[in-house]
Short mmCIF file of C-alpha atoms in Angstrom, two decimals:
data_model
loop_
_atom_site.label_atom_id
_atom_site.label_comp_id
_atom_site.label_asym_id
_atom_site.label_seq_id
_atom_site.Cartn_x
_atom_site.Cartn_y
_atom_site.Cartn_z
CA MET A 1 1.43 -18.02 -26.57
CA GLY A 2 0.90 -14.90 -24.64
CA ASP A 3 3.68 -12.41 -25.75
CA PHE A 4 5.46 -14.81 -27.57
CA SER A 5 4.81 -15.44 -31.63
CA ARG A 6 5.57 -18.75 -33.10
CA ARG A 7 8.73 -17.48 -34.44
CA ASP A 8 10.29 -16.54 -31.18
CA VAL A 9 9.49 -19.92 -29.53
CA MET A 10 10.77 -21.87 -32.52
CA ASN A 11 14.03 -19.69 -32.38
CA LEU A 12 14.23 -20.30 -28.48
CA PHE A 13 14.42 -23.86 -29.24
CA ALA A 14 16.27 -23.83 -32.80
CA GLY A 15 18.14 -27.01 -33.17
CA THR A 16 16.03 -29.09 -31.23
CA ALA A 17 13.98 -30.91 -33.63
CA ALA A 18 11.25 -32.65 -31.08
CA SER A 19 10.86 -29.32 -29.62
CA ILE A 20 10.14 -27.45 -32.96
CA ALA A 21 7.35 -30.62 -33.75
CA LEU A 22 5.89 -30.04 -30.41
CA ILE A 23 5.36 -26.27 -30.97
CA GLU A 24 3.98 -26.95 -34.43
CA ALA A 25 1.59 -29.26 -32.76
CA GLY A 26 0.57 -26.73 -30.24
CA LEU A 27 1.69 -29.30 -27.30
CA LEU A 28 4.55 -27.23 -26.27
CA THR A 29 4.05 -23.30 -24.77
CA PRO A 30 6.09 -21.11 -22.87
CA ALA A 31 4.40 -22.15 -19.62
CA ASN A 32 5.62 -25.82 -19.98
CA ALA A 33 8.76 -25.23 -21.99
CA ALA A 34 12.14 -25.44 -19.77
CA ARG A 35 13.38 -21.93 -18.83
CA ASN A 36 15.00 -20.31 -15.79
CA PHE A 37 13.14 -19.86 -12.69
CA VAL A 38 11.91 -16.06 -12.83
CA THR A 39 11.06 -13.95 -10.07
CA ALA A 40 9.23 -10.43 -10.51
CA SER A 41 9.65 -7.39 -8.33
CA ALA A 42 10.61 -3.82 -8.40
CA GLY A 43 14.04 -3.14 -9.16
CA GLY A 44 16.87 -0.86 -7.96
CA ALA A 45 18.10 -1.51 -3.83
CA TRP A 46 14.65 -3.06 -3.38
CA GLY A 47 15.23 -6.04 -6.16
CA GLU A 48 19.12 -6.04 -5.48
CA HIS A 49 18.28 -7.06 -2.08
CA ILE A 50 15.52 -9.62 -2.86
CA ASP A 51 18.12 -11.57 -4.93
CA GLN A 52 20.98 -11.26 -2.53
CA ILE A 53 19.13 -12.41 0.81
CA TYR A 54 16.58 -14.58 -0.46
CA ILE A 55 17.93 -16.04 -3.59
CA LYS A 56 21.93 -16.24 -3.08
CA ASP A 57 21.76 -16.12 0.80
CA GLY A 58 18.93 -18.24 1.28
CA GLY A 59 20.66 -20.89 -1.20
CA PHE A 60 17.94 -21.14 -3.89
CA LYS A 61 20.04 -22.56 -6.52
CA ALA A 62 21.50 -25.43 -4.47
CA LEU A 63 17.83 -25.94 -2.98
CA THR A 64 16.06 -26.08 -6.37
CA LYS A 65 19.00 -27.14 -8.75
CA LEU A 66 17.90 -24.31 -11.09
CA ASP A 67 19.06 -21.04 -12.30
CA VAL A 68 17.31 -17.75 -11.47
CA SER A 69 16.52 -14.85 -13.54
CA SER A 70 15.04 -11.57 -12.17
CA SER A 71 12.72 -9.26 -14.13
CA TYR A 72 12.16 -5.79 -12.48
CA GLN A 73 9.13 -3.55 -13.23
CA LEU A 74 6.51 -1.85 -11.51
CA GLU A 75 4.06 -4.19 -9.44
CA SER A 76 0.97 -3.29 -11.18
CA VAL A 77 2.88 -3.98 -14.51
CA ALA A 78 3.86 -7.53 -13.21
CA ALA A 79 0.25 -8.19 -12.30
CA SER A 80 -0.93 -6.98 -15.71
CA LYS A 81 1.51 -9.54 -17.12
CA ILE A 82 0.42 -12.45 -15.35
CA ILE A 83 -3.21 -11.80 -15.77
CA ALA A 84 -2.91 -11.47 -19.35
CA SER A 85 -0.64 -14.41 -19.98
CA LYS A 86 -3.92 -16.82 -19.39
CA GLY A 87 -1.90 -19.39 -17.56
CA ALA A 88 1.36 -19.02 -19.30
CA PRO A 89 2.94 -16.72 -16.97
CA PRO A 90 6.31 -14.83 -17.85
CA PHE A 91 7.43 -15.30 -13.94
CA ASP A 92 7.19 -18.02 -11.46
CA VAL A 93 7.00 -15.67 -8.39
CA SER A 94 6.14 -12.07 -8.29
CA CYS A 95 6.20 -9.61 -5.22
CA HIS A 96 3.01 -7.23 -4.36
CA GLY A 97 0.81 -5.67 -1.86
CA GLN A 98 -2.58 -6.62 -1.06
CA SER A 99 -4.85 -4.73 -3.66
CA GLU A 100 -2.67 -6.22 -6.57
CA VAL A 101 -3.03 -9.61 -5.65
CA ALA A 102 -6.76 -9.30 -5.08
CA VAL A 103 -6.88 -8.39 -8.68
CA MET A 104 -4.99 -11.37 -9.76
CA HIS A 105 -6.80 -13.80 -7.11
CA GLU A 106 -9.87 -12.72 -8.82
CA ALA A 107 -8.78 -13.09 -12.11
CA GLY A 108 -7.87 -16.63 -11.35
CA ALA A 109 -4.01 -16.10 -12.18
CA LEU A 110 -2.83 -17.49 -8.95
CA LEU A 111 -1.95 -20.64 -7.22
CA SER A 112 -2.35 -21.59 -3.52
CA TYR A 113 0.51 -22.42 -1.41
CA VAL A 114 1.27 -26.03 -0.68
CA PRO A 115 1.57 -26.08 2.81
CA SER A 116 4.11 -28.87 3.52
CA LEU A 117 6.33 -26.77 0.92
CA VAL A 118 6.19 -23.86 2.84
CA PRO A 119 6.49 -24.63 6.69
CA ASN A 120 7.32 -21.29 7.79
CA LEU A 121 4.35 -20.11 6.71
CA ALA A 122 2.88 -21.41 10.15
CA ASP A 123 4.69 -18.78 12.15
CA VAL A 124 3.12 -15.94 10.43
CA PRO A 125 0.10 -14.27 12.05
CA ASP A 126 -3.07 -14.34 9.92
CA THR A 127 -2.66 -10.36 9.53
CA ALA A 128 -0.27 -10.75 7.43
CA LYS A 129 -1.92 -13.36 4.92
CA MET A 130 -4.48 -13.39 2.23
CA GLY A 131 -6.20 -16.49 1.73
CA ASP A 132 -4.13 -19.57 1.01
CA HIS A 133 -2.08 -17.72 -1.85
CA TYR A 134 -0.39 -14.81 0.02
CA CYS A 135 2.09 -13.83 2.76
CA ALA A 136 3.70 -10.68 3.40
CA MET A 137 7.52 -10.95 4.33
CA ASN A 138 7.50 -7.60 5.93
CA PHE A 139 5.02 -5.39 8.04
CA LEU A 140 4.31 -2.21 6.27
CA LEU A 141 2.26 -0.22 8.35
CA PHE A 142 0.81 3.14 6.92
CA GLY A 143 0.20 5.00 9.82
CA LEU A 144 1.01 9.00 10.52
CA VAL A 145 4.39 10.34 10.59
CA TRP A 146 5.12 13.61 12.42
CA ASN A 147 8.00 15.84 13.20
CA THR A 148 9.15 15.36 16.71
CA LYS A 149 10.97 18.82 16.75
CA GLU A 150 8.27 20.83 15.83
CA ILE A 151 5.16 19.15 17.25
CA ALA A 152 5.23 18.81 21.08
CA LYS A 153 2.97 15.69 21.59
CA ALA A 154 2.54 12.59 19.61
CA PRO A 155 -0.64 12.45 17.25
CA ALA A 156 -3.51 10.17 18.38
CA THR A 157 -5.60 10.36 15.35
CA PHE A 158 -5.70 11.24 11.83
CA GLU A 159 -7.79 13.92 12.63
CA ASP A 160 -4.45 16.00 13.69
CA LEU A 161 -4.25 16.88 9.89
CA LEU A 162 -7.11 19.08 10.22
CA ASN A 163 -5.31 21.09 13.29
CA PRO A 164 -5.00 24.57 11.85
CA ALA A 165 -1.61 25.12 13.75
CA TYR A 166 -0.23 23.36 11.19
CA LYS A 167 -2.12 24.47 8.04
CA GLY A 168 -0.21 24.31 4.97
CA ARG A 169 2.85 21.98 6.50
CA ILE A 170 0.26 18.59 6.14
CA GLY A 171 0.44 16.15 3.39
CA ILE A 172 -2.01 13.40 2.47
CA PRO A 173 -0.96 10.73 -0.23
CA ALA A 174 -2.17 11.11 -3.97
CA TYR A 175 -5.12 8.81 -4.84
CA GLY A 176 -2.79 6.91 -7.23
CA TRP A 177 0.00 6.49 -4.99
CA TYR A 178 -1.46 5.18 -1.57
CA GLY A 179 -4.09 7.53 -1.56
CA MET A 180 -6.64 4.85 -2.11
CA ASN A 181 -5.79 2.79 0.37
CA TRP A 182 -5.42 5.57 3.05
CA LEU A 183 -8.76 6.88 2.28
CA HIS A 184 -10.34 3.67 3.16
CA GLY A 185 -8.31 3.36 6.25
CA VAL A 186 -9.18 6.46 7.54
CA ASN A 187 -12.96 6.26 6.24
CA LYS A 188 -13.34 3.19 8.38
CA ALA A 189 -12.14 4.93 11.36
CA LEU A 190 -14.59 7.48 11.08
CA GLY A 191 -17.36 4.79 10.77
CA GLY A 192 -17.22 4.35 7.00
CA THR A 193 -17.23 1.26 4.99
CA GLU A 194 -15.83 -0.10 1.61
CA ASP A 195 -19.22 0.93 0.16
CA ASN A 196 -19.62 3.84 1.89
CA ILE A 197 -16.73 6.32 1.62
CA ASP A 198 -18.31 9.51 2.41
CA PRO A 199 -16.57 10.12 5.39
CA GLY A 200 -13.31 9.65 3.93
CA ILE A 201 -13.96 11.89 1.11
CA LYS A 202 -15.20 14.34 3.54
CA PHE A 203 -12.24 14.32 5.55
CA ALA A 204 -9.75 14.60 2.77
CA ALA A 205 -11.45 17.33 1.53
CA GLN A 206 -11.29 19.10 4.48
CA ALA A 207 -7.59 18.54 4.84
CA VAL A 208 -6.92 19.98 1.09
CA LYS A 209 -9.48 22.93 1.29
CA LYS A 210 -9.19 24.10 4.91
CA ASN A 211 -5.92 22.95 5.98
CA ASN A 212 -4.17 23.34 2.46
CA ALA A 213 -2.88 19.96 2.79
CA ILE A 214 -0.02 19.11 0.28
CA ILE A 215 -0.73 16.21 -2.27
CA ILE A 216 2.11 13.72 -2.09
CA GLU A 217 2.93 11.87 -4.90
CA ASN A 218 5.41 9.38 -4.03
CA ALA A 219 7.41 7.99 -1.18
CA ASP A 220 10.53 10.18 -2.36
CA HIS A 221 8.52 13.41 -2.32
CA ALA A 222 7.29 12.52 1.21
CA ARG A 223 11.02 12.06 2.45
CA LYS A 224 12.31 15.41 0.32
CA MET A 225 9.36 17.42 2.14
CA PHE A 226 10.00 15.84 5.76
CA GLY A 227 13.93 15.99 5.48
CA GLN A 228 13.86 19.86 4.63
CA GLY A 229 11.22 20.30 7.50
CA GLU A 230 8.46 21.62 5.15
CA MET A 231 5.92 18.88 6.36
CA LEU A 232 5.16 18.38 9.87
CA LEU A 233 2.50 15.68 9.42
CA CYS A 234 1.60 13.17 6.99
CA PRO A 235 0.35 9.94 6.47
CA PHE A 236 3.51 7.55 5.61
CA TRP A 237 5.35 4.18 6.23
CA ASN A 238 6.69 3.15 9.30
CA GLY A 239 9.81 1.87 7.70
CA ILE A 240 10.94 5.25 6.10
CA ALA A 241 10.12 6.78 8.89
CA SER A 242 12.65 4.61 10.93
CA GLN A 243 15.20 5.31 7.59
CA LEU A 244 14.53 8.97 7.83
CA ALA A 245 15.32 9.03 12.17
CA ARG A 246 18.29 7.10 11.28
CA SER A 247 19.34 9.89 8.88
CA ASP A 248 18.63 12.67 11.69
CA VAL A 249 15.53 13.88 10.35
CA PRO A 250 13.34 14.32 13.35
CA VAL A 251 10.13 12.14 12.79
CA LYS A 252 8.52 9.26 14.29
CA PHE A 253 5.79 6.96 13.23
CA GLU A 254 2.60 6.46 14.80
CA SER A 255 0.16 3.47 14.75
CA VAL A 256 -3.27 5.72 14.76
CA PRO A 257 -6.94 4.23 14.46
CA GLY A 258 -7.21 3.71 10.53
CA THR A 259 -3.61 2.61 10.33
CA LEU A 260 -2.87 0.46 7.34
CA GLY A 261 -1.64 -2.91 8.13
CA LEU A 262 -0.22 -3.84 4.67
CA GLY A 263 2.68 -5.83 3.53
CA THR A 264 4.85 -7.11 0.53
CA GLY A 265 5.43 -10.72 -0.26
CA PHE A 266 5.67 -13.09 -3.33
CA VAL A 267 2.36 -14.86 -5.01
CA ILE A 268 2.91 -18.07 -7.35
CA ALA A 269 1.70 -17.48 -10.90
CA LYS A 270 -0.78 -19.86 -12.13
CA GLY A 271 0.87 -22.11 -14.88
CA THR A 272 4.67 -21.96 -13.73
CA PRO A 273 6.52 -24.69 -14.72
CA HIS A 274 8.23 -24.81 -11.63
CA GLU A 275 5.51 -25.09 -8.90
CA GLU A 276 7.56 -26.89 -6.44
CA ALA A 277 10.82 -24.45 -6.36
CA ALA A 278 8.15 -21.70 -6.50
CA ASN A 279 6.65 -22.67 -2.93
CA LYS A 280 10.28 -23.30 -1.60
CA PHE A 281 10.92 -19.69 -2.67
CA VAL A 282 8.20 -18.67 -0.69
CA ASN A 283 9.41 -20.45 2.13
CA LEU A 284 12.65 -18.75 2.05
CA THR A 285 10.73 -15.36 2.23
CA LEU A 286 9.60 -16.11 5.49
CA ARG A 287 12.62 -17.57 6.82
CA PRO A 288 13.22 -15.64 10.15
CA ASP A 289 16.88 -15.12 9.68
CA LEU A 290 16.57 -14.19 6.18
CA GLN A 291 13.62 -12.07 7.23
CA VAL A 292 15.98 -10.23 9.63
CA LYS A 293 18.61 -9.63 7.18
CA PHE A 294 15.86 -7.97 4.85
CA SER A 295 14.76 -5.87 7.66
CA SER A 296 18.24 -4.61 8.27
CA TRP A 297 18.32 -3.09 5.00
CA ASN A 298 15.03 -1.50 4.74
CA LEU A 299 13.84 -1.20 8.48
CA TYR A 300 10.23 -2.93 8.11
CA PRO A 301 9.86 -5.63 10.78
CA PRO A 302 9.59 -9.42 9.53
CA THR A 303 6.62 -11.04 9.88
CA ASN A 304 7.59 -14.31 11.21
CA ARG A 305 7.04 -14.59 14.95
CA LYS A 306 10.20 -16.99 15.15
CA ALA A 307 12.33 -13.61 13.71
CA LYS A 308 15.12 -12.54 16.55
CA MET A 309 16.09 -9.17 16.42
CA PRO A 310 19.15 -7.72 17.21
CA ALA A 311 19.46 -5.00 19.90
CA GLU A 312 19.66 -2.29 17.09
CA LEU A 313 16.49 -3.37 15.31
CA GLU A 314 14.34 -3.78 18.33
CA SER A 315 12.79 -0.27 18.09
CA ILE A 316 11.35 -1.26 14.85
CA ALA A 317 9.37 -4.38 15.84
CA ILE A 318 5.49 -4.21 15.64
CA THR A 319 3.90 -4.39 18.84
CA ASP A 320 0.36 -5.62 19.64
CA ALA A 321 -1.10 -2.28 20.37
CA GLN A 322 0.12 -1.03 16.97
CA LEU A 323 -1.64 -3.84 14.99
CA ALA A 324 -4.90 -3.11 17.21
CA ASN A 325 -4.98 0.35 15.81
CA THR A 326 -4.64 -1.15 12.13
CA VAL A 327 -8.02 -1.85 9.97
CA GLN A 328 -8.59 -4.99 8.02
CA LEU A 329 -9.89 -4.07 4.38
CA ASP A 330 -12.17 -5.97 1.94
CA TRP A 331 -9.70 -5.96 -1.16
CA LYS A 332 -12.17 -7.14 -3.33
CA LYS A 333 -14.48 -4.27 -2.69
CA VAL A 334 -11.39 -1.48 -2.38
CA VAL A 335 -10.43 -2.57 -6.21
CA ALA A 336 -13.76 -2.73 -7.49
CA HIS A 337 -14.64 1.03 -5.91
CA ARG A 338 -11.60 2.41 -7.37
CA ALA A 339 -12.61 3.99 -10.45
CA ASP A 340 -15.90 5.27 -8.42
CA TYR A 341 -14.17 6.73 -5.75
CA LEU A 342 -11.12 8.50 -7.91
CA LYS A 343 -14.00 10.05 -9.62
CA ARG A 344 -15.24 11.54 -6.10
CA TRP A 345 -11.89 12.12 -5.23
CA ASN A 346 -11.23 14.65 -8.27
CA GLU A 347 -14.39 16.21 -7.69
CA GLU A 348 -14.82 16.49 -4.27
CA VAL A 349 -11.28 16.69 -2.49
CA LEU A 350 -9.21 18.61 -5.37
CA SER A 351 -11.67 20.46 -7.15
#
């Protein structure tokens, strides 16, 4: 029964003799017991905007006749719960990036979308999808962000991080944040593969040991360093670069070879008692007008080709040239090598 004890479930259905009898007989589990529709995502402003835009503005309750509960936690925690539930998931849909989706899919914990219930899927390019079980609602590019006030010319490659003129004022992401993903991106740009990380490790080691790179622990750390002018160049997000620029921080995003074309989107947990509603929810996250609303807040561009951007958001639209510089990763291999490459990162880059 997953995280539920027999007493918990019996208390949940106290007063309903038939349900208690089914529980005692082992025929009723949390997966098929009646409950609210549950979404999982990161909390804070992110979760609040998902609730407001895709649930309330999207009219999800009127569409499905279901009440909705939101469960906020780190995406990695939600993924672990879905896998551990063994088909009795605590959530119906959960918001993730590609690496966690790869782990959940490999564990057999996800359902395929039903195309007839997700018609907006057809208007999203394949670069935003993984198989038939994942589609991003925003384009998140992890490229190179630079200080336009102190750097005269836009960087053309990640190799600009090795320019001695920027020594001590460059950053690279911590492995436990997006360093693992970035390492694979720059590694591919330098001729490596998921099975051969040597070029990427060598490059990262040079950035740290020869150019005194700052290890950036999270997005807020990077925001602070750019905002205070202490960092001139760092692999970072397109959307946050736009947010900083809107706040008069002199930075700009560049999609350079090896840029990661990531995303964030909802998967459907295997064992959901609300499969039809889950597909309808995914369809709402791909609806062009709702994606534009979400983009207006976080400044990450929509994935739906039919999304019509207002004039003030035209600058954040993803171009074909930017997508051409992104790399496609074999996420199954990325995850499989995670521990081995972390060991090499600690020993060869940081030591």
